[in-house]
XYZ file of C-alpha atoms in Angstrom:
222
model
C -168.473 75.161 192.345
C -168.061 75.942 196.195
C -166.935 72.244 196.772
C -164.120 73.496 194.272
C -163.736 76.352 195.833
C -163.079 74.954 199.650
C -160.430 72.832 198.778
C -158.471 75.644 197.146
C -158.660 77.197 200.267
C -157.920 74.505 202.478
C -154.662 74.370 200.308
C -153.857 77.466 200.434
C -153.912 76.882 203.686
C -152.202 75.163 204.327
C -149.106 75.408 202.312
C -149.057 79.344 203.862
C -149.111 77.410 207.373
C -146.312 75.279 206.086
C -144.307 78.221 205.372
C -144.483 80.181 208.675
C -146.615 82.903 207.594
C -150.709 82.012 208.293
C -151.451 83.449 211.659
C -152.284 81.268 215.098
C -156.734 79.985 214.971
C -159.018 80.459 217.557
C -158.218 77.513 220.158
C -154.573 78.951 219.619
C -154.864 82.061 221.247
C -158.130 80.704 223.062
C -156.588 79.970 226.225
C -154.414 83.591 225.919
C -158.086 85.523 226.031
C -159.475 83.648 228.776
C -156.202 83.709 230.971
C -155.817 87.399 230.999
C -160.200 88.037 231.259
C -158.958 86.091 233.717
C -156.083 88.074 235.179
C -158.808 91.067 235.273
C -161.930 90.657 236.047
C -160.732 87.882 238.979
C -158.754 91.168 241.061
C -161.851 94.109 239.826
C -164.749 91.228 241.854
C -162.224 90.864 245.124
C -162.252 95.286 245.115
C -166.090 95.054 244.170
C -166.686 91.801 246.919
C -164.389 93.865 249.392
C -166.261 97.400 249.139
C -169.548 94.973 249.675
C -168.447 93.262 252.327
C -166.529 96.213 253.880
C -166.817 99.563 252.678
C -164.340 102.251 251.672
C -161.969 100.895 254.159
C -162.122 97.196 252.148
C -162.239 98.953 248.945
C -159.311 100.772 249.690
C -157.655 97.898 251.808
C -157.460 95.515 248.734
C -156.270 98.255 246.585
C -152.884 98.359 248.114
C -152.783 94.298 248.599
C -153.527 94.332 244.735
C -150.493 97.207 244.473
C -148.465 95.704 246.907
C -148.677 91.898 245.071
C -147.970 94.042 241.628
C -144.869 95.581 243.193
C -144.022 91.461 244.560
C -144.165 89.951 240.434
C -143.159 92.517 239.473
C -139.942 91.803 241.484
C -139.981 88.639 241.657
C -140.481 89.077 237.019
C -137.212 90.912 236.949
C -135.200 88.744 239.323
C -135.605 85.833 237.502
C -135.346 86.931 234.358
C -131.696 88.422 235.348
C -130.925 85.264 236.610
C -131.848 83.161 232.879
C -129.968 85.758 231.384
C -127.082 84.452 233.684
C -125.857 87.382 236.020
C -126.276 86.351 239.835
C -125.809 88.782 242.372
C -123.398 88.003 245.205
C -125.871 86.808 248.044
C -127.270 84.407 245.528
C -124.514 82.452 244.203
C -123.995 82.039 248.327
C -126.751 80.390 248.761
C -126.797 77.592 246.070
C -125.791 74.112 246.039
C -123.497 72.085 243.678
C -126.210 71.495 241.547
C -127.434 74.989 241.783
C -123.832 76.643 241.279
C -123.692 74.329 238.847
C -125.991 75.850 236.500
C -126.400 79.241 237.103
C -122.557 78.508 235.099
C -124.365 77.897 232.426
C -125.762 80.658 232.684
C -123.388 82.953 232.824
C -121.210 80.436 229.846
C -124.359 81.546 227.468
C -124.491 84.758 228.081
C -121.102 84.819 227.479
C -121.566 83.553 223.662
C -120.484 80.164 224.655
C -122.410 76.732 223.491
C -123.287 74.775 227.153
C -122.995 70.621 227.698
C -124.510 69.856 230.849
C -122.829 66.143 231.624
C -122.575 65.335 235.061
C -119.963 63.006 236.023
C -121.012 59.554 238.422
C -123.143 62.807 240.128
C -120.766 65.578 240.416
C -122.224 68.316 238.404
C -119.210 69.417 235.052
C -120.783 71.899 231.944
C -118.589 70.937 228.381
C -118.538 74.280 226.484
C -116.920 75.443 222.948
C -116.697 79.486 222.423
C -117.307 80.727 218.428
C -113.117 81.057 217.881
C -113.521 77.009 218.767
C -112.181 77.007 222.403
C -113.278 73.783 224.833
C -113.842 74.717 228.629
C -114.565 71.260 230.453
C -116.252 73.213 234.047
C -115.728 70.997 236.855
C -116.887 71.653 240.554
C -115.607 72.117 243.825
C -118.184 71.657 246.707
C -116.853 74.658 249.372
C -116.708 73.044 252.527
C -113.789 70.215 250.908
C -110.820 72.640 251.072
C -107.228 71.910 251.104
C -104.739 70.917 253.321
C -101.611 73.218 252.413
C -99.610 70.097 253.777
C -101.437 67.836 250.854
C -98.391 67.976 248.497
C -100.870 66.730 245.503
C -103.281 68.843 245.871
C -107.124 67.801 247.297
C -108.660 64.883 246.176
C -111.797 66.639 244.570
C -110.219 69.271 243.494
C -108.081 67.225 241.292
C -111.152 64.689 241.109
C -113.178 68.170 239.130
C -109.432 69.442 237.277
C -108.295 66.065 236.162
C -107.592 65.991 232.755
C -109.831 64.400 229.830
C -110.363 65.210 226.506
C -107.151 66.735 224.545
C -107.069 70.782 224.083
C -110.145 71.491 226.167
C -109.307 74.387 228.765
C -109.953 72.556 232.981
C -112.255 75.331 234.798
C -112.655 74.310 239.011
C -115.195 76.218 240.795
C -115.736 77.092 243.954
C -117.732 79.488 246.144
C -114.768 79.017 248.956
C -110.703 80.377 247.891
C -107.954 78.081 246.657
C -105.161 77.159 249.138
C -101.671 77.782 248.038
C -101.151 73.754 247.638
C -104.503 74.717 245.374
C -102.542 76.893 243.067
C -99.544 75.214 243.073
C -100.956 72.661 242.038
C -103.461 74.141 238.945
C -100.018 75.714 237.702
C -98.410 72.748 237.923
C -100.834 70.788 235.507
C -101.393 72.923 232.634
C -104.831 74.904 231.123
C -106.515 74.228 234.868
C -107.815 77.763 235.735
C -108.937 77.842 238.925
C -112.205 80.314 239.803
C -112.306 80.953 243.773
C -115.682 83.060 244.973
C -114.154 86.455 244.044
C -114.125 86.103 241.199
C -117.242 83.583 241.128
C -118.831 87.422 242.452
C -117.819 89.145 239.888
C -118.019 86.423 236.323
C -122.256 86.560 237.817
C -121.658 90.039 238.424
C -121.263 90.437 234.207
C -117.440 89.774 234.113
C -116.378 87.812 231.415
C -113.543 84.247 232.045
C -111.838 86.224 229.540
C -111.330 88.898 231.827
C -111.051 86.181 235.236
C -107.397 85.873 233.676
C -108.670 82.834 231.173
C -106.035 81.315 229.331
C -106.058 79.259 226.053
C -103.192 76.727 227.846
C -103.937 73.317 226.518
C -103.869 70.660 229.254
C -101.113 68.565 227.801
């Protein structure tokens, strides 16, 4: 009976959808087709309008503008894809604020195979990460303008805050776009399990180097 055949077909379609083997319906792909049509028809209509309004010169102008816009769009897409993949130039890193730097570090960690969770701490950006070997990172960030003074005996407060002791078995990493003073380095060396990433190392990390190649130790905080 027709009703039975229709019911059987509906059940078969439902089973295929549940298994993820049934293709998309028209309503699923229609927006994409409409967008593609507009993307193709829009420039053609614009060129036709320029040709009618300005003649050959308008057509040439439209082609030049279209080519320039396409080149800019492709370049922006490549840059965005590179950043999403965790690769940054020195100039891009230099203009990031604290939260932007944390987002870049999260992408760089994911690029290197770390599983990352963003867990801000009282407004300060902070990341927790784990790799396949079970190492765990507690990543804090020190603004570039919060530098240490050489006569400060216990390390600058921002550095102590960014690299304060946390859960056992965490490697604490402090990232800064600036440099660390001798006081910073001495303070970190006395803590155990604190790894400092300065501006130069940050640029290397952003260019594709891994934290391990930058001297990350698996020493645990004690």
